[in-house]
Amino acid sequence: MTWTLIAILGAVGLVAGFVDALAGGGGLLTIPALLLSGLDPVAALATNKLQSSFGSGSAVIAFARRGHVDFHQTRWMVVTTLIGACLGVAAVSVAPLSLLSAALPVLLIAMALYFAFSSRFSPKAGIEDGKARMTPALFTVTMAPLIGFYDGLFGPGTGSFFMLAFVALCGYGVIHATANTKLLNFTSNFASLILFILAGKIVWVAGLVMGVGQFVGAQAGSYMAVRQGARLIRPLLVLVCCSVAVKLLLDPTNPLHQAVISLFQ
């Protein structure tokens, strides 16, 4: 890689870290950038896990510094998320990934509709912490390991799933939900990152330079999230969910893409 290309990747990491700290979806920028830089798909995914860990870790630090992360309450969520992610990594070779790739766009569009219209029925929904439909203990043994398992197994949209779970089930406002999403997302990323490190698939120079950009971008994004709150995060969540759904649907290997194409042939 040339120094110019490395600098461009660092800039992409900066922008992705900013967006990711607000609503997730930074991988929509970083993975294509890594592939266009000449990395093979496995190396691109591995390097992406390294640089995105800098971003999610930076966001956790920024939100925690402002008092939005309760490490005491979430400590067991971190443990069960990590266990779920490790099991997901172990299940990659036997899981029906084609079924997941077909179902995911539908789920993401449903989440986009939820975040887009929930405020119309309840103006304070997602702005302030509200009534919980699930206790933290139940969330710890169900949703945290389940979403962690999904991240280790497949990955796209993990942050959106955590956000939806925290807002809809735990009654968190979007800032509180975003802060805890970053903590658990960082945790689930860790399992895949360790696997890629052991496999020797990471391009370290690109990953570390992008990681620096991610760290700085996530600090700025976290600051904006706290300042602007739901009025900024909610539309970005809708945009990210729709963008990931469209990206998956445009993939020729996606069974849902193939089914739609066959209808018009």
Coordinates of C-alpha atoms in Angstrom, one line a residue:
M1 CA 0.0 0.0 0.0
T2 CA 1.2 3.5 -0.8
W3 CA 1.2 6.2 1.8
T4 CA -1.5 8.1 -0.1
L5 CA -3.8 5.1 0.0
I6 CA -3.1 4.6 3.7
A7 CA -4.0 8.3 4.3
I8 CA -7.3 7.8 2.4
L9 CA -8.2 4.8 4.5
G10 CA -7.4 6.8 7.6
A11 CA -9.9 9.5 6.4
V12 CA -12.5 6.9 5.7
G13 CA -12.0 5.5 9.2
L14 CA -12.5 9.0 10.6
V15 CA -15.8 9.5 8.8
A16 CA -17.0 6.0 9.6
G17 CA -16.1 6.4 13.3
F18 CA -18.2 9.6 13.4
V19 CA -21.3 7.9 11.8
D20 CA -20.9 4.6 13.7
A21 CA -20.9 6.4 17.1
L22 CA -24.2 8.0 16.2
A23 CA -26.1 5.2 14.5
G24 CA -23.9 2.3 13.5
G25 CA -23.3 1.3 9.9
G26 CA -19.7 2.4 9.6
G27 CA -18.9 -0.8 7.9
L28 CA -20.8 0.4 4.8
L29 CA -17.9 2.8 4.3
T30 CA -14.9 0.9 5.6
I31 CA -15.4 -2.6 4.0
P32 CA -15.8 -1.2 0.4
A33 CA -12.8 1.0 1.0
L34 CA -10.7 -1.9 2.2
L35 CA -11.8 -4.0 -0.8
L36 CA -11.1 -1.2 -3.2
S37 CA -7.6 -0.8 -1.7
G38 CA -6.8 -4.3 -3.0
L39 CA -7.4 -6.5 0.0
D40 CA -9.1 -9.9 -0.5
P41 CA -12.5 -10.3 1.2
V42 CA -11.2 -12.2 4.3
A43 CA -8.4 -9.8 4.9
A44 CA -10.8 -6.9 4.4
L45 CA -13.2 -8.3 7.0
A46 CA -10.4 -9.1 9.4
T47 CA -8.9 -5.6 9.1
N48 CA -12.3 -4.1 9.4
K49 CA -12.8 -5.8 12.8
L50 CA -9.5 -4.3 14.0
Q51 CA -10.3 -0.7 13.0
S52 CA -13.9 -0.8 14.0
S53 CA -12.9 -2.0 17.5
F54 CA -11.0 1.3 17.9
G55 CA -14.2 3.2 17.0
S56 CA -16.5 1.3 19.3
G57 CA -14.0 1.4 22.1
S58 CA -13.6 5.1 21.7
A59 CA -17.3 5.7 21.7
V60 CA -17.6 3.7 24.9
I61 CA -15.0 5.9 26.6
A62 CA -16.7 9.0 25.4
F63 CA -20.2 8.0 26.5
A64 CA -18.8 6.7 29.8
R65 CA -17.0 9.9 30.5
R66 CA -20.4 11.7 30.2
G67 CA -22.1 9.2 32.5
H68 CA -24.2 7.3 30.0
V69 CA -22.7 3.9 30.6
D70 CA -23.5 2.0 33.8
F71 CA -20.7 -0.6 34.0
H72 CA -22.1 -2.1 37.2
Q73 CA -25.5 -2.8 35.6
T74 CA -24.0 -4.0 32.2
R75 CA -21.1 -6.1 33.5
W76 CA -23.0 -9.4 33.1
M77 CA -24.5 -8.3 29.8
V78 CA -20.8 -7.9 28.6
V79 CA -20.1 -11.5 29.8
T80 CA -23.1 -13.1 28.1
T81 CA -22.6 -11.1 24.9
L82 CA -19.0 -12.3 24.7
I83 CA -20.1 -15.9 25.3
G84 CA -22.8 -15.6 22.6
A85 CA -20.3 -14.1 20.1
C86 CA -17.8 -16.9 20.7
L87 CA -20.5 -19.5 20.1
G88 CA -21.5 -17.6 16.9
V89 CA -17.9 -17.7 15.6
A90 CA -17.8 -21.4 16.4
A91 CA -21.1 -22.0 14.5
V92 CA -20.1 -20.2 11.3
S93 CA -19.3 -23.5 9.5
V94 CA -22.6 -25.2 10.2
A95 CA -25.2 -22.3 10.3
P96 CA -27.7 -21.6 7.5
L97 CA -26.1 -18.2 6.5
S98 CA -28.2 -18.0 3.3
L99 CA -31.4 -18.0 5.4
L100 CA -30.0 -15.2 7.6
S101 CA -29.0 -13.1 4.5
A102 CA -32.5 -13.5 3.1
A103 CA -34.3 -12.6 6.3
L104 CA -32.0 -9.7 7.4
P105 CA -33.2 -7.0 4.8
V106 CA -36.8 -7.6 5.9
L107 CA -35.9 -7.2 9.6
L108 CA -33.8 -4.1 9.0
I109 CA -36.6 -2.4 7.0
A110 CA -39.0 -3.3 9.9
M111 CA -36.6 -1.6 12.3
A112 CA -36.3 1.4 10.1
L113 CA -40.1 1.7 10.2
Y114 CA -40.2 1.3 14.0
F115 CA -37.7 4.2 14.5
A116 CA -39.3 6.3 11.9
F117 CA -42.9 6.1 13.2
S118 CA -42.6 5.3 16.9
S119 CA -42.3 9.0 17.8
R120 CA -45.7 9.7 16.0
F121 CA -47.5 7.5 18.5
S122 CA -45.5 8.5 21.5
P123 CA -43.7 11.8 21.2
K124 CA -41.2 11.0 24.0
A125 CA -40.5 7.4 22.8
G126 CA -36.8 7.0 22.5
I127 CA -36.0 10.5 23.8
E128 CA -36.2 9.8 27.5
D129 CA -35.9 6.5 29.4
G130 CA -39.3 5.1 29.7
K131 CA -41.1 2.0 30.9
A132 CA -39.2 -1.2 30.5
R133 CA -40.8 -4.3 29.1
M134 CA -38.0 -6.6 30.2
T135 CA -35.8 -6.6 33.3
P136 CA -32.1 -6.2 33.0
A137 CA -31.6 -9.7 34.3
L138 CA -33.8 -11.2 31.6
F139 CA -32.1 -9.1 28.9
T140 CA -28.8 -10.3 30.1
V141 CA -29.6 -14.0 29.6
T142 CA -31.7 -13.6 26.4
M143 CA -31.1 -10.7 24.1
A144 CA -27.4 -10.0 24.9
P145 CA -26.1 -13.5 24.1
L146 CA -28.6 -13.9 21.2
I147 CA -27.4 -10.7 19.5
G148 CA -23.8 -11.5 20.4
F149 CA -24.3 -14.9 18.8
Y150 CA -25.6 -13.2 15.6
D151 CA -22.6 -10.8 15.5
G152 CA -20.1 -13.7 15.8
L153 CA -22.0 -15.7 13.2
F154 CA -23.0 -13.0 10.6
G155 CA -22.6 -9.4 11.7
P156 CA -24.4 -6.8 9.5
G157 CA -26.9 -4.7 11.5
T158 CA -25.7 -5.8 15.0
G159 CA -25.7 -2.3 16.3
S160 CA -29.3 -1.7 15.0
F161 CA -30.4 -4.9 16.8
F162 CA -28.9 -3.8 20.1
M163 CA -30.4 -0.3 19.7
L164 CA -33.9 -1.7 19.0
A165 CA -33.6 -4.1 21.9
F166 CA -32.5 -1.4 24.4
V167 CA -35.2 1.1 23.2
A168 CA -38.2 -1.3 22.7
L169 CA -37.5 -3.8 25.5
C170 CA -35.5 -1.9 28.2
G171 CA -37.2 1.4 27.6
Y172 CA -33.9 3.3 27.1
G173 CA -33.8 6.7 25.5
V174 CA -31.6 6.8 22.3
I175 CA -28.6 8.3 24.0
H176 CA -28.6 5.7 26.8
A177 CA -29.3 3.0 24.2
T178 CA -26.5 4.2 21.9
A179 CA -24.0 4.2 24.8
N180 CA -24.8 0.7 25.9
T181 CA -25.0 -0.5 22.3
K182 CA -21.4 0.6 21.7
L183 CA -20.3 -1.3 24.8
L184 CA -21.9 -4.6 23.8
N185 CA -21.0 -4.1 20.1
F186 CA -17.3 -3.7 21.2
T187 CA -17.6 -6.9 23.3
S188 CA -19.1 -9.0 20.4
N189 CA -16.5 -7.6 18.0
F190 CA -13.7 -8.8 20.3
A191 CA -14.5 -12.5 19.8
S192 CA -14.2 -12.2 16.0
L193 CA -11.1 -10.0 16.3
I194 CA -9.2 -12.5 18.4
L195 CA -10.1 -15.2 15.8
F196 CA -8.7 -13.1 12.9
I197 CA -5.6 -12.2 14.9
L198 CA -4.9 -15.9 15.5
A199 CA -5.5 -16.7 11.9
G200 CA -3.0 -14.0 10.8
K201 CA -5.5 -12.3 8.4
I202 CA -5.2 -8.7 9.5
V203 CA -3.4 -6.1 7.5
W204 CA -2.0 -4.2 10.5
V205 CA -0.8 -1.0 8.9
A206 CA -4.2 -0.3 7.3
G207 CA -6.1 -1.4 10.3
L208 CA -4.1 0.7 12.8
V209 CA -4.2 3.9 10.7
M210 CA -8.0 3.4 10.1
G211 CA -8.2 2.7 13.9
V212 CA -6.7 6.1 14.7
G213 CA -9.3 7.7 12.4
Q214 CA -12.0 5.7 14.0
F215 CA -11.0 6.7 17.5
V216 CA -11.1 10.4 16.7
G217 CA -14.3 10.2 14.6
A218 CA -16.0 8.3 17.4
Q219 CA -15.1 10.9 19.9
A220 CA -16.7 13.6 17.7
G221 CA -19.7 11.4 16.9
S222 CA -20.3 10.7 20.6
Y223 CA -20.2 14.4 21.4
M224 CA -22.7 15.1 18.7
A225 CA -25.0 12.3 19.9
V226 CA -25.1 13.8 23.4
R227 CA -25.6 17.3 22.1
Q228 CA -28.3 16.5 19.5
G229 CA -29.9 13.4 20.9
A230 CA -32.9 11.7 19.3
R231 CA -33.5 14.3 16.6
L232 CA -30.1 13.4 15.0
I233 CA -29.8 9.7 16.0
R234 CA -33.3 8.6 15.0
P235 CA -33.1 9.7 11.3
L236 CA -29.6 8.3 11.0
L237 CA -30.8 4.9 12.4
V238 CA -33.5 4.9 9.8
L239 CA -30.9 5.7 7.1
V240 CA -28.4 3.1 8.3
C241 CA -31.1 0.3 8.5
C242 CA -32.3 1.1 5.0
S243 CA -28.8 1.3 3.6
V244 CA -27.7 -2.0 5.0
A245 CA -30.9 -3.6 3.8
V246 CA -30.4 -2.2 0.2
K247 CA -26.7 -3.4 0.2
L248 CA -27.8 -6.9 1.2
L249 CA -30.6 -7.0 -1.4
L250 CA -28.3 -5.9 -4.2
D251 CA -25.9 -8.8 -3.5
P252 CA -26.5 -11.3 -6.3
T253 CA -25.8 -14.2 -3.9
N254 CA -28.6 -13.2 -1.6
P255 CA -31.5 -15.7 -1.9
L256 CA -34.0 -12.8 -1.6
H257 CA -32.3 -11.0 -4.4
Q258 CA -32.4 -14.2 -6.5
A259 CA -36.1 -14.7 -5.7
V260 CA -37.0 -11.2 -6.8
I261 CA -35.1 -11.4 -10.0
S262 CA -36.7 -14.8 -10.9
L263 CA -40.2 -13.2 -10.5
F264 CA -39.4 -10.8 -13.4
Q265 CA -37.8 -13.4 -15.7

